[in-house]
XYZ file of C-alpha atoms in Angstrom:
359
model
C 16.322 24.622 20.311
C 12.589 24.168 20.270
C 9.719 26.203 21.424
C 6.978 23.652 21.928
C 6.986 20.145 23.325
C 4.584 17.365 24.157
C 3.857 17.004 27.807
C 2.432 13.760 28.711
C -0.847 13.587 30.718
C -3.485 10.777 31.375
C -4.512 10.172 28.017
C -1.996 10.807 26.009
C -0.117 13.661 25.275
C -0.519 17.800 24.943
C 1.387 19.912 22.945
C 2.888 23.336 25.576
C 5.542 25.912 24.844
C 8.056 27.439 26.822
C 5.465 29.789 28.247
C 3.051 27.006 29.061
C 5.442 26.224 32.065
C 6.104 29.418 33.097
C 2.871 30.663 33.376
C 1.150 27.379 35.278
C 4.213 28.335 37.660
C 3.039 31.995 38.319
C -0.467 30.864 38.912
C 0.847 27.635 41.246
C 2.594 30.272 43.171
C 0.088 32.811 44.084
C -2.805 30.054 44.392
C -0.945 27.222 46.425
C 2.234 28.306 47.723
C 5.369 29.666 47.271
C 8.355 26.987 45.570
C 11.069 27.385 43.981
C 11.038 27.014 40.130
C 13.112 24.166 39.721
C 11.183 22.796 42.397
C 8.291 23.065 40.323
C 9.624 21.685 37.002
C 10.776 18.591 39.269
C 7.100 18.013 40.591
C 5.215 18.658 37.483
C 7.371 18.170 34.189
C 10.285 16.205 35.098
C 10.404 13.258 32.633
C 7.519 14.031 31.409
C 8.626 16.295 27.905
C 8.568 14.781 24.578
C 9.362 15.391 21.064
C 6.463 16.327 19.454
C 7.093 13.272 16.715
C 4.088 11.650 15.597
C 5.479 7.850 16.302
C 8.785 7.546 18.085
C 8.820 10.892 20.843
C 12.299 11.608 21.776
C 12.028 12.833 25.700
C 13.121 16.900 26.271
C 14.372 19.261 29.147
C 13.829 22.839 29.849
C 17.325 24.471 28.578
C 17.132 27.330 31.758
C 15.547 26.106 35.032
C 14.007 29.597 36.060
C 10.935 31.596 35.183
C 11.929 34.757 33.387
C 15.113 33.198 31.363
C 15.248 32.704 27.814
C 15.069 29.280 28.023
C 13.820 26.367 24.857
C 13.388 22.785 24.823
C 15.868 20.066 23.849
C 16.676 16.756 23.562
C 17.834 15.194 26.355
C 20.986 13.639 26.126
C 23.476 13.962 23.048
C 21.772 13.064 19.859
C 23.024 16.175 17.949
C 24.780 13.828 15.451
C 20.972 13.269 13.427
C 21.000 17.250 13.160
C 18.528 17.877 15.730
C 20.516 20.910 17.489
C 18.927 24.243 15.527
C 17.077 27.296 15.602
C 14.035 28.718 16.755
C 13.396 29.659 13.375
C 14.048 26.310 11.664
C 12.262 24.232 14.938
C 9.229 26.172 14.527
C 8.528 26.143 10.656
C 9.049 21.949 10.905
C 6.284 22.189 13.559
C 3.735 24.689 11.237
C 4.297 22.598 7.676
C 3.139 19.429 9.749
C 0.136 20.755 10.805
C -0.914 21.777 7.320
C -3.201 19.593 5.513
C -3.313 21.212 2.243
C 0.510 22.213 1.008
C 0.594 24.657 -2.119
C 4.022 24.664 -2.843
C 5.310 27.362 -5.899
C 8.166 26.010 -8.044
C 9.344 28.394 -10.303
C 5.822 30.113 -11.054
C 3.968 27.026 -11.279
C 2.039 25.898 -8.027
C 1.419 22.073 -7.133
C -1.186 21.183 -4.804
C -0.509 18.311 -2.217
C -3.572 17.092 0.247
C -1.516 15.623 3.237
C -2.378 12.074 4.498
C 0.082 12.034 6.996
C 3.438 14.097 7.864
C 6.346 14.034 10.584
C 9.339 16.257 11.464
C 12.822 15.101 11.614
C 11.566 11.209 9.427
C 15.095 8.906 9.683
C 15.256 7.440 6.485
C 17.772 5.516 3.885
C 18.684 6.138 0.678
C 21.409 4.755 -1.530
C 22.960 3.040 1.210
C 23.265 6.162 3.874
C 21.201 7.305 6.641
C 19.752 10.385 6.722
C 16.839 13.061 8.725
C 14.346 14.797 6.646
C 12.854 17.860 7.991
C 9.488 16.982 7.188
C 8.254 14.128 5.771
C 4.895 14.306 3.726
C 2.073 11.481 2.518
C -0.226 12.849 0.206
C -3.653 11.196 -1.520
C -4.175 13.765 -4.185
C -2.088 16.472 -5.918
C -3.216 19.165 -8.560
C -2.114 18.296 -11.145
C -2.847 15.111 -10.738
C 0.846 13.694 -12.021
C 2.563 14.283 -9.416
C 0.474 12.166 -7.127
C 2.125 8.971 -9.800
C 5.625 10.730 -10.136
C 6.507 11.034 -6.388
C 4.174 8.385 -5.696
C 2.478 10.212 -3.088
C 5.604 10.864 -1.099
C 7.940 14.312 -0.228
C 10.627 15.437 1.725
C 10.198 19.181 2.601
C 13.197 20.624 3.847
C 13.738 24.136 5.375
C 16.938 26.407 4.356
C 17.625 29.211 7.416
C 21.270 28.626 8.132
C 22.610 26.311 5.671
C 21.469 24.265 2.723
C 20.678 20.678 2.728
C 24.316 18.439 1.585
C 24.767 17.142 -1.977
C 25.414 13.726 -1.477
C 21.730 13.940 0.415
C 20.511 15.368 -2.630
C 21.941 12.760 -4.931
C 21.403 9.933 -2.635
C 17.963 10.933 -2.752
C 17.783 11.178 -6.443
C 19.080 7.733 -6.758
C 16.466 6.387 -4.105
C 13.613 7.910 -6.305
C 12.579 10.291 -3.420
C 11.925 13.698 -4.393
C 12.961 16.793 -2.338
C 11.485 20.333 -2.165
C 13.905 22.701 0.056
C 11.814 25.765 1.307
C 13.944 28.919 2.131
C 12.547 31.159 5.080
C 12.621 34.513 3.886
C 13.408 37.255 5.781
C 9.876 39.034 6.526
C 9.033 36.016 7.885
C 11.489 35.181 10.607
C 10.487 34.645 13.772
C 11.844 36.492 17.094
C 14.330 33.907 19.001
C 12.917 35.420 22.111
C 9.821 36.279 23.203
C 8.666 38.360 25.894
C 4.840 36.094 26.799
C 2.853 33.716 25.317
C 0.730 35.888 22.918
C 3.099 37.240 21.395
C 5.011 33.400 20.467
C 1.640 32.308 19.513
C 0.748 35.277 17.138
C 4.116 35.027 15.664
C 3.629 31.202 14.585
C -0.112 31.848 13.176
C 0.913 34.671 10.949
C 3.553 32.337 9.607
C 1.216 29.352 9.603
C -1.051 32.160 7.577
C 1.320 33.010 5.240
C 2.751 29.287 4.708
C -1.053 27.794 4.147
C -1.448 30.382 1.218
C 1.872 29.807 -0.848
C 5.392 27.881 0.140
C 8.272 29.119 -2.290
C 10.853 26.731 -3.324
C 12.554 24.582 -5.748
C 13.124 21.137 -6.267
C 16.542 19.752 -5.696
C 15.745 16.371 -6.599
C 12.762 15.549 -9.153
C 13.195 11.924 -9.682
C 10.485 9.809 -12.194
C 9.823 6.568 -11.397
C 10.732 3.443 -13.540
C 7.262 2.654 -14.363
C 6.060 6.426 -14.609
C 6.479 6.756 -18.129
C 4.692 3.047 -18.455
C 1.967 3.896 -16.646
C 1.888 7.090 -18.662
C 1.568 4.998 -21.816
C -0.806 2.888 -20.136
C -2.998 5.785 -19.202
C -2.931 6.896 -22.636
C -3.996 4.279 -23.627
C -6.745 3.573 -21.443
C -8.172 6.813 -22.267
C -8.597 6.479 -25.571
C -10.533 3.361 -25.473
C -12.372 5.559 -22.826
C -12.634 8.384 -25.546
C -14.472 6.072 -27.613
C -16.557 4.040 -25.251
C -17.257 7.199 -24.257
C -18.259 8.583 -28.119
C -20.173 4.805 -28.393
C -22.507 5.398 -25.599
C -23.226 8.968 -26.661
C -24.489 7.775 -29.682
C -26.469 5.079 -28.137
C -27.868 7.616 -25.701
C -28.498 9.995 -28.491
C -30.495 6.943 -29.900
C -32.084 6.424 -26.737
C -33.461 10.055 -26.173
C -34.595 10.261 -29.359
C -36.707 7.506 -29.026
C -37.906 8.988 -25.619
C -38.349 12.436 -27.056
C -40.769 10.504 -29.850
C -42.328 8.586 -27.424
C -42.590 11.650 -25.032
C -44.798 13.288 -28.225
C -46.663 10.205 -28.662
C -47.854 10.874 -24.943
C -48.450 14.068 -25.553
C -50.797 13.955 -28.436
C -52.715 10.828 -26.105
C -52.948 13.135 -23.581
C -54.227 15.442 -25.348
C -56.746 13.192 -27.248
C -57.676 11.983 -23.775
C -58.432 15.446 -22.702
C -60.602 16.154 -25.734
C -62.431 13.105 -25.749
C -63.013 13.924 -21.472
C -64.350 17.396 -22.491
C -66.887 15.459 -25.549
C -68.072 12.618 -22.893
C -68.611 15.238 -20.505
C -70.637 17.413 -22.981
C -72.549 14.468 -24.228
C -73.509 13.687 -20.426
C -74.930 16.785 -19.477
C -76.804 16.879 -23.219
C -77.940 13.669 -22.317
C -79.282 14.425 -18.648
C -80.834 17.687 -20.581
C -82.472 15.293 -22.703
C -83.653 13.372 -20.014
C -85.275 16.598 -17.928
C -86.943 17.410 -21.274
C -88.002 13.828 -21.947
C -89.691 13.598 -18.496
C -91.367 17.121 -19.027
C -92.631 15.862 -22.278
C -94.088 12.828 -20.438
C -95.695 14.683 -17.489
C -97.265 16.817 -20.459
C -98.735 14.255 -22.344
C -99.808 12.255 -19.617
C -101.597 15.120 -18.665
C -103.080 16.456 -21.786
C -103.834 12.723 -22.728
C -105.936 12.690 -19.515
C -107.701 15.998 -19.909
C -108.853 14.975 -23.757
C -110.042 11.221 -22.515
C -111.880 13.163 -20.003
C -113.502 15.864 -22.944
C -114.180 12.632 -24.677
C -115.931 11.115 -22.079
C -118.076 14.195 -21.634
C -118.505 14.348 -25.124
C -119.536 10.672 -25.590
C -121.641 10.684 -22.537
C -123.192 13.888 -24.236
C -123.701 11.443 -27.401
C -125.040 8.837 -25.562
C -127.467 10.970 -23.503
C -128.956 12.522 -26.753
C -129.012 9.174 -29.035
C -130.949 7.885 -25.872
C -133.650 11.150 -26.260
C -133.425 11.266 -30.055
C -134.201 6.937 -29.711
C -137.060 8.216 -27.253
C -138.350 11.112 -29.405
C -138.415 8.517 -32.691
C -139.988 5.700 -30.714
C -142.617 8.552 -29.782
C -143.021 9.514 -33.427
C -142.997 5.557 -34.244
C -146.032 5.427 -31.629
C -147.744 8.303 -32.916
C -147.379 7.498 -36.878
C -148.746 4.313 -35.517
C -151.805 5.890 -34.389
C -152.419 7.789 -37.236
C -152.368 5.126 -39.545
C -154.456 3.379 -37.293
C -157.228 5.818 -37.445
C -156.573 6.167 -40.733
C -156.797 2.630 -41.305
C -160.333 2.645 -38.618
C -161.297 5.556 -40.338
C -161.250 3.804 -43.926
C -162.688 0.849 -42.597
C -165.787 2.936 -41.394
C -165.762 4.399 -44.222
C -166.212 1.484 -45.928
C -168.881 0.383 -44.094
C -170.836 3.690 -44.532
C -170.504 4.827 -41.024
C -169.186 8.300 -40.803
């Protein structure tokens, strides 16, 4: 028995539950008109119910062809042989663990964490010769811790205990095939109602579970195969780390080396810099001493031009002053020339009359 069910539409598929039906019905009936129920599930969802499978849908029925019945989905036809007849309770965890992405199973106190790639209810596999249905089957890119991604290599088969326990000769067949298996046991705060009485209250049921399950999934491992090469690769990775290790001690060296030499060089820059600086702050000082130099230079030179010109000038005066009285004192002695002449001359007249006896 199954709550939900794919119900193929234009472009693909959409996943319904039982209520999905019922209440398009209800609203078909007091919009359009009045038909009878099976009348309804003939025009609308005849033929067109599916597993909800990934790959490989299996094609369903309604169980109860009226609207307020406790009615599920099945399979059509008889393929109970594969296991596929069970409970509400068992359907409906299948359909929550493959819609998680992240799985964080617990295994006696010590959690593994699986990041889903791909998963599919009720996988047909072989192993060890016989066929057999896991519940869910689970692809995973990553685990914490890591080993486990290696030691199942990236592969589990979840399986969910409500009414009876998953067969031994599964279990060792399993075991022998290399597959691992993790059996989940649905507790019983967590059990969902086989009935419910609308659509809220199924879909609040599964999201507290899907809550709860997303958190923590309890179980144990029935079969914990290694594979051949596990240890190997073990060795291998071993291995490869320590040539890491030391690579890894090599190039710290070589980097301690190498910022070192940057830290010295970094100083070297530094103390440039700071010469620079210095040597900015001197040029600049020496440029405005300079242009003060230059102000006082050309005050200098407007001064001495000027004073140079003011004592030509006095000298000028001075020489002119010179020349006037050399001219008067050459005037005064030509004057005194003239009249020494004269006196000697009538001196000399005077003597000569003298000589002569004339007075």
């Amino acid at each position: 028995m199954k709550l939900f069910a794919d119900y193929k539409i234009k472009d693909g598929y959409k996943k319904i539950n039982i209520w999905y039906i019922y209440n398009s019905y209800k609203a078909y009936i007091k919009e359009e008109k009045y038909i009878k129920f099976e009348d309804y599930y003939k025009k609308f969802f005849k033929g067109r119910l599916y597993s909800t499978h990934r790959v490989n849908k299996i094609p369903m029925t309604l169980t109860k062809k009226h609207p307020y019945g406790k009615s599920f989905f099945k399979y059509r036809g008889n393929i109970n042989d594969r296991g596929r007849s069970e409970s509400i309770n068992h359907s409906t965890y299948k359909e929550i663990i493959k819609e998680l992405y992240i799985l964080n199973l617990v295994i006696n106190n010590k959690q593994i964490k699986l990041y889903v790639s791909y998963s599919d209810i009720e996988y047909d596999f072989t192993a060890n010769g016989n066929n057999y249905s896991a519940d869910v089957y689970i692809c995973f890119y990553k685990s914490v811790p890591e080993e486990y991604l290696y030691r199942w290599n990236g592969k589990l088969l979840l399986e969910i205990q409500y009414t009876h326990a998953i067969e031994k000769e599964k279990v060792r067949d399993c075991y022998v095939e290399g597959l691992p298996v993790f059996e989940h046991t649905i507790s019983e705060k967590l059990k969902m109602n086989e009935y419910t009485s609308s659509e809220e209250e199924l879909i609040n049921q599964k999201n507290f579970i899907k809550e709860k399950l997303s958190e923590k999934i309890y179980g144990k491992l029935l079969s914990d195969p290694e594979l051949e090469d596990y240890y190997s690769m073990i060795e291998k990775l071993k291995t490869e780390n320590n040539e890491l290790k030391k690579h890894n001690e090599l190039l710290l060296k070589i980097n301690k080396s190498q910022f070192d030499r940057i830290k010295a060089l970094e100083n070297d820059s530094n103390e440039l810099k700071n010469n620079n600086e210095h040597l900015i702050k001197s040029n600049k000082a020496q440029a405005e001493k300079i242009k003060t130099l230059e102000k006082e230079n050309d005050s200098i030179k407007i001064y001495n031009n000027s004073s140079l010109n003011d004592k030509y000038n006095q000298l000028l005066i001075v020489n002119n002053f010179q020349s006037s009285k050399i001219v008067s004192l050459q005037h005064e002695n030509s004057k005194l020339i003239n009249y020494k002449n004269s006196i000697e001359k009538h001196k000399f007249i005077k003597f000569l009359l003298k000589l002569g006896g004339i007075k």
